[in-house]
Amino acid sequence: MAARSGPRPLYDAARHSAGRTVAVFLCSAASAAASLAVPVAIGRTLDLLLNQEGGRVAQWLILCTTAIAAEVLLDALVALLSGTAGARSTALLRVRGLERLLAAPPGHAARLSPGDVAARLSANATEAGAAPVTAAALAASLLAPAGGIAALFLIDLWTAVVFLAGLPVLVLVLRAFTRGSSDSVARYQRVQASIASRLVEALAGARTIAAAGTTERERARVLAPLPELAVQGRRMWSVHGRAVARAGVLMPLLTTGVLAAGGVRLASGAISVGDLLAASRYAALAAGVGAAAGFLGSLVRSRAAARRVAELLALPRLAYGAASLPPGGPGRLELRGVRVVRDGHVLLSGVDLTIPGGISAAVVGRSGAGKSTLAAVAGRLADPDEGSVLLDGVPLHALGQGELRRETGYAFERPVLWGDTLGEALACGAERASPERVRAAAHAASADAFVRLLPHGYDTPPGEAPLSGGELQRLGLARAFAHAGRLLILDDATSSLDTVTERQVERALDRDVRAGTRLIVAHRLSSAVRADLVIWLEEGRVRAVGPHEELWQLPAYREVFAPPGPVTRDDPGPHASFVPYGTERPADAPMEGPGR
């Protein structure tokens, strides 16, 4: 699909900058016309001087000066228009690529690494954006050679025939150059993206690399594709060099042949000295067709880059409807026959669930059971491949984007804060939360106290706030609380909190946050104990649903919370790790049940 959709970004870029691209072509064409006027003017001036017809020399000198000045000014204007047109086209491709990336389901967008995305939106978008201007410049660059050949015919037929005899060889050189460049350029760009991806990964894990003392090993890993990059770079420039060398040899030979033919014709009296001078200049202009190799090389790189940009633009987009939820709905969540498949792996299969509105439901299961996938489809961060998800009786895919995001909120294990200040990061959402609401939400998430201790409080830029993992999670919870709707999904959002803080947050969630349904992806036993309902997933299927006390009677359910390794006398089992809040138990007292 990428190969077929490659030209589409080029078409979009050309349409977006059509006016400037046409102006580039027209100015280039005018510059070519001026360059064609110079040889005949110089030749005519020389003949008039040799024939001692000085009275008419002045006007031809003025024509020479005007043509040369026009050529210089037009070339400068072409450079200016080319830069602005390329910038506009590049900006369009970057904006559209970023919009499609953000509008795609997170699971699809995550298949492209951050470094690869950065390469596509930076270097590849720049090369693809330059294509319309390059194509216009290529078309215009052929006008001067074509005019030069036509002028040779007008001056003397034989000079034109000598030049045309070598053109088939030049065409073969340019054709071989285009074919040889395409594959090497595509491979070069892919290796570039691979290095960028590895570099971004290394920067993200800089502390781990430093702590492990593996700096040299990581440097070697990042730079491992360099030999392949060098191979493709040498191959690319070898093809380009051969084409330029061949054209560089062929063009002077053709020009020399024209001069030789012109000299013979001058000796026979068929042409004048001025005609010979003009013929030599026109032969040089006609030889400029060899410069097309440079433009062709740019177009080859642009097309390869456009294919990579097109892969971003081909990401699926989550489409939204126009339906609304019933006013005052309790947040009843239904999953009917939900099936999710990613890269050939079944993540969820045959999931049928009904979660009554207003309760808290914990989703438990071993790693890889499908908990986060269930959380993603429950709030429509992804669509199921089969089945449907309904909120208060309305299919999620039928809801408008604003309605859906106002009524479904998320908090994640590793939240990301964006914005100029922490206050702005917490207020940002489908609807901007007021400062009062932000502070109340931060208080509920046990974040208000440490935010106020920062140098600028809520006005502190996120990048300047020294946050621990638990503090970052509390800010993520605060943002979710500030925009809580009838459904709030916590995807392992309290994993970095200590037990006391987690309990404080749970109390505030029940007391201070808008009432609604809570879907909690849980790894801790305490989260399952405190939930009204537990959804037990195993290998993408719902194995059981019910209160924790009932499920606890099942040995397989208890094993979900068991630590890895054999149970010993010093390891009393999963239930022993939970102590009901507000109670104390002697170390040697037996546990008789999970407790609540």
Tab-separated table of N, CA and C in Angstrom, residues 473-537:
chain	number	residue	atom	x	y	z
A	473	GLN	N	2.425	9.792	38.819
A	473	GLN	CA	1.147	9.074	38.741
A	473	GLN	C	0.032	9.856	39.417
A	474	ARG	N	0.330	10.510	40.533
A	474	ARG	CA	-0.699	11.289	41.206
A	474	ARG	C	-1.150	12.475	40.354
A	475	LEU	N	-0.230	13.059	39.605
A	475	LEU	CA	-0.627	14.138	38.697
A	475	LEU	C	-1.483	13.595	37.545
A	476	GLY	N	-1.145	12.393	37.063
A	476	GLY	CA	-1.988	11.772	36.049
A	476	GLY	C	-3.387	11.497	36.569
A	477	LEU	N	-3.481	11.044	37.815
A	477	LEU	CA	-4.797	10.827	38.436
A	477	LEU	C	-5.525	12.150	38.600
A	478	ALA	N	-4.800	13.206	38.990
A	478	ALA	CA	-5.431	14.517	39.150
A	478	ALA	C	-6.029	15.002	37.838
A	479	ARG	N	-5.309	14.807	36.736
A	479	ARG	CA	-5.846	15.219	35.439
A	479	ARG	C	-7.106	14.426	35.108
A	480	ALA	N	-7.091	13.120	35.389
A	480	ALA	CA	-8.280	12.304	35.130
A	480	ALA	C	-9.433	12.723	36.030
A	481	PHE	N	-9.162	13.011	37.300
A	481	PHE	CA	-10.220	13.427	38.218
A	481	PHE	C	-10.820	14.763	37.796
A	482	ALA	N	-9.987	15.671	37.276
A	482	ALA	CA	-10.479	16.993	36.874
A	482	ALA	C	-11.427	16.909	35.683
A	483	HIS	N	-11.366	15.802	34.933
A	483	HIS	CA	-12.220	15.650	33.752
A	483	HIS	C	-13.082	14.388	33.845
A	484	ALA	N	-13.326	13.934	35.072
A	484	ALA	CA	-14.062	12.680	35.251
A	484	ALA	C	-15.475	12.792	34.685
A	485	GLY	N	-15.864	11.788	33.909
A	485	GLY	CA	-17.217	11.700	33.388
A	485	GLY	C	-17.950	10.530	34.016
A	486	ARG	N	-18.870	9.972	33.269
A	486	ARG	CA	-19.640	8.852	33.829
A	486	ARG	C	-18.856	7.544	33.812
A	487	LEU	N	-17.728	7.507	33.078
A	487	LEU	CA	-16.868	6.319	33.067
A	487	LEU	C	-15.426	6.763	33.248
A	488	LEU	N	-14.762	6.223	34.253
A	488	LEU	CA	-13.369	6.541	34.526
A	488	LEU	C	-12.574	5.245	34.531
A	489	ILE	N	-11.529	5.187	33.697
A	489	ILE	CA	-10.738	3.977	33.526
A	489	ILE	C	-9.325	4.234	34.054
A	490	LEU	N	-8.930	3.435	35.040
A	490	LEU	CA	-7.597	3.543	35.628
A	490	LEU	C	-6.784	2.329	35.206
A	491	ASP	N	-5.882	2.538	34.260
A	491	ASP	CA	-5.077	1.439	33.721
A	491	ASP	C	-3.767	1.354	34.499
A	492	ASP	N	-3.797	0.583	35.608
A	492	ASP	CA	-2.629	0.420	36.471
A	492	ASP	C	-2.091	1.778	36.921
A	493	ALA	N	-3.019	2.702	37.193
A	493	ALA	CA	-2.640	4.091	37.445
A	493	ALA	C	-2.177	4.356	38.862
A	494	THR	N	-2.195	3.347	39.748
A	494	THR	CA	-1.743	3.543	41.127
A	494	THR	C	-0.595	2.614	41.488
A	495	SER	N	0.050	2.036	40.489
A	495	SER	CA	1.077	1.022	40.753
A	495	SER	C	2.297	1.578	41.475
A	496	SER	N	2.573	2.894	41.329
A	496	SER	CA	3.751	3.482	41.967
A	496	SER	C	3.426	4.160	43.296
A	497	LEU	N	2.172	4.051	43.748
A	497	LEU	CA	1.786	4.686	45.006
A	497	LEU	C	2.016	3.725	46.165
A	498	ASP	N	2.412	4.276	47.304
A	498	ASP	CA	2.507	3.437	48.491
A	498	ASP	C	1.103	3.109	48.979
A	499	THR	N	1.004	2.158	49.868
A	499	THR	CA	-0.300	1.655	50.307
A	499	THR	C	-1.150	2.748	50.945
A	500	VAL	N	-0.551	3.578	51.796
A	500	VAL	CA	-1.318	4.630	52.472
A	500	VAL	C	-1.839	5.636	51.468
A	501	THR	N	-0.973	6.096	50.558
A	501	THR	CA	-1.410	7.081	49.555
A	501	THR	C	-2.477	6.486	48.649
A	502	GLU	N	-2.312	5.220	48.273
A	502	GLU	CA	-3.310	4.580	47.424
A	502	GLU	C	-4.672	4.570	48.116
A	503	ARG	N	-4.679	4.266	49.397
A	503	ARG	CA	-5.945	4.246	50.125
A	503	ARG	C	-6.545	5.640	50.231
A	504	GLN	N	-5.718	6.652	50.429
A	504	GLN	CA	-6.212	8.021	50.468
A	504	GLN	C	-6.833	8.417	49.136
A	505	VAL	N	-6.185	8.030	48.059
A	505	VAL	CA	-6.709	8.344	46.725
A	505	VAL	C	-8.034	7.627	46.496
A	506	GLU	N	-8.130	6.364	46.903
A	506	GLU	CA	-9.371	5.613	46.725
A	506	GLU	C	-10.508	6.246	47.518
A	507	ARG	N	-10.235	6.704	48.724
A	507	ARG	CA	-11.262	7.373	49.520
A	507	ARG	C	-11.720	8.660	48.854
A	508	ALA	N	-10.741	9.454	48.375
A	508	ALA	CA	-11.097	10.703	47.714
A	508	ALA	C	-11.846	10.443	46.414
A	509	LEU	N	-11.497	9.368	45.715
A	509	LEU	CA	-12.194	9.014	44.480
A	509	LEU	C	-13.662	8.743	44.750
A	510	ASP	N	-13.952	8.066	45.855
A	510	ASP	CA	-15.345	7.780	46.213
A	510	ASP	C	-16.072	9.014	46.715
A	511	ARG	N	-15.330	9.940	47.361
A	511	ARG	CA	-15.975	11.047	48.052
A	511	ARG	C	-15.979	12.360	47.267
A	512	ASP	N	-14.872	12.663	46.549
A	512	ASP	CA	-14.680	14.000	45.994
A	512	ASP	C	-14.741	14.071	44.472
A	513	VAL	N	-14.742	12.948	43.792
A	513	VAL	CA	-14.748	12.936	42.330
A	513	VAL	C	-16.136	12.585	41.848
A	514	ARG	N	-16.487	13.147	40.706
A	514	ARG	CA	-17.817	12.912	40.150
A	514	ARG	C	-18.156	11.433	40.159
A	515	ALA	N	-19.356	11.125	40.660
A	515	ALA	CA	-19.787	9.730	40.741
A	515	ALA	C	-19.933	9.144	39.345
A	516	GLY	N	-19.586	7.883	39.200
A	516	GLY	CA	-19.712	7.199	37.933
A	516	GLY	C	-19.151	5.799	38.037
A	517	THR	N	-18.982	5.170	36.901
A	517	THR	CA	-18.445	3.815	36.858
A	517	THR	C	-16.919	3.882	36.809
A	518	ARG	N	-16.267	3.007	37.599
A	518	ARG	CA	-14.815	2.944	37.618
A	518	ARG	C	-14.369	1.575	37.108
A	519	LEU	N	-13.538	1.585	36.088
A	519	LEU	CA	-12.937	0.350	35.585
A	519	LEU	C	-11.450	0.413	35.920
A	520	ILE	N	-10.994	-0.501	36.769
A	520	ILE	CA	-9.645	-0.410	37.333
A	520	ILE	C	-8.841	-1.640	36.928
A	521	VAL	N	-7.822	-1.437	36.104
A	521	VAL	CA	-6.892	-2.517	35.798
A	521	VAL	C	-5.991	-2.686	37.014
A	522	ALA	N	-6.094	-3.845	37.672
A	522	ALA	CA	-5.466	-4.034	38.977
A	522	ALA	C	-4.423	-5.122	38.930
A	523	HIS	N	-3.301	-4.865	39.606
A	523	HIS	CA	-2.292	-5.881	39.838
A	523	HIS	C	-2.155	-6.190	41.321
A	524	ARG	N	-2.561	-5.247	42.140
A	524	ARG	CA	-2.489	-5.449	43.576
A	524	ARG	C	-3.744	-6.132	44.090
A	525	LEU	N	-3.551	-6.984	45.049
A	525	LEU	CA	-4.681	-7.659	45.681
A	525	LEU	C	-5.619	-6.648	46.342
A	526	SER	N	-5.065	-5.591	46.943
A	526	SER	CA	-5.889	-4.614	47.639
A	526	SER	C	-6.887	-3.955	46.701
A	527	SER	N	-6.506	-3.713	45.446
A	527	SER	CA	-7.430	-3.092	44.488
A	527	SER	C	-8.602	-4.010	44.189
A	528	ALA	N	-8.343	-5.309	44.051
A	528	ALA	CA	-9.423	-6.257	43.810
A	528	ALA	C	-10.334	-6.375	45.023
A	529	VAL	N	-9.737	-6.357	46.220
A	529	VAL	CA	-10.524	-6.498	47.452
A	529	VAL	C	-11.514	-5.357	47.596
A	530	ARG	N	-11.106	-4.147	47.260
A	530	ARG	CA	-11.951	-2.973	47.493
A	530	ARG	C	-12.943	-2.726	46.367
A	531	ALA	N	-12.824	-3.441	45.250
A	531	ALA	CA	-13.744	-3.236	44.130
A	531	ALA	C	-15.089	-3.901	44.406
A	532	ASP	N	-16.132	-3.341	43.815
A	532	ASP	CA	-17.462	-3.946	43.949
A	532	ASP	C	-17.570	-5.228	43.133
A	533	LEU	N	-16.827	-5.289	42.031
A	533	LEU	CA	-16.921	-6.420	41.110
A	533	LEU	C	-15.534	-6.697	40.558
A	534	VAL	N	-15.211	-7.957	40.361
A	534	VAL	CA	-13.920	-8.338	39.798
A	534	VAL	C	-14.153	-9.074	38.487
A	535	ILE	N	-13.418	-8.646	37.449
A	535	ILE	CA	-13.450	-9.303	36.137
A	535	ILE	C	-12.121	-10.026	35.975
A	536	TRP	N	-12.177	-11.342	35.920
A	536	TRP	CA	-10.969	-12.170	35.880
A	536	TRP	C	-10.733	-12.606	34.424
A	537	LEU	N	-9.632	-12.101	33.848
A	537	LEU	CA	-9.271	-12.443	32.472
A	537	LEU	C	-8.177	-13.492	32.449
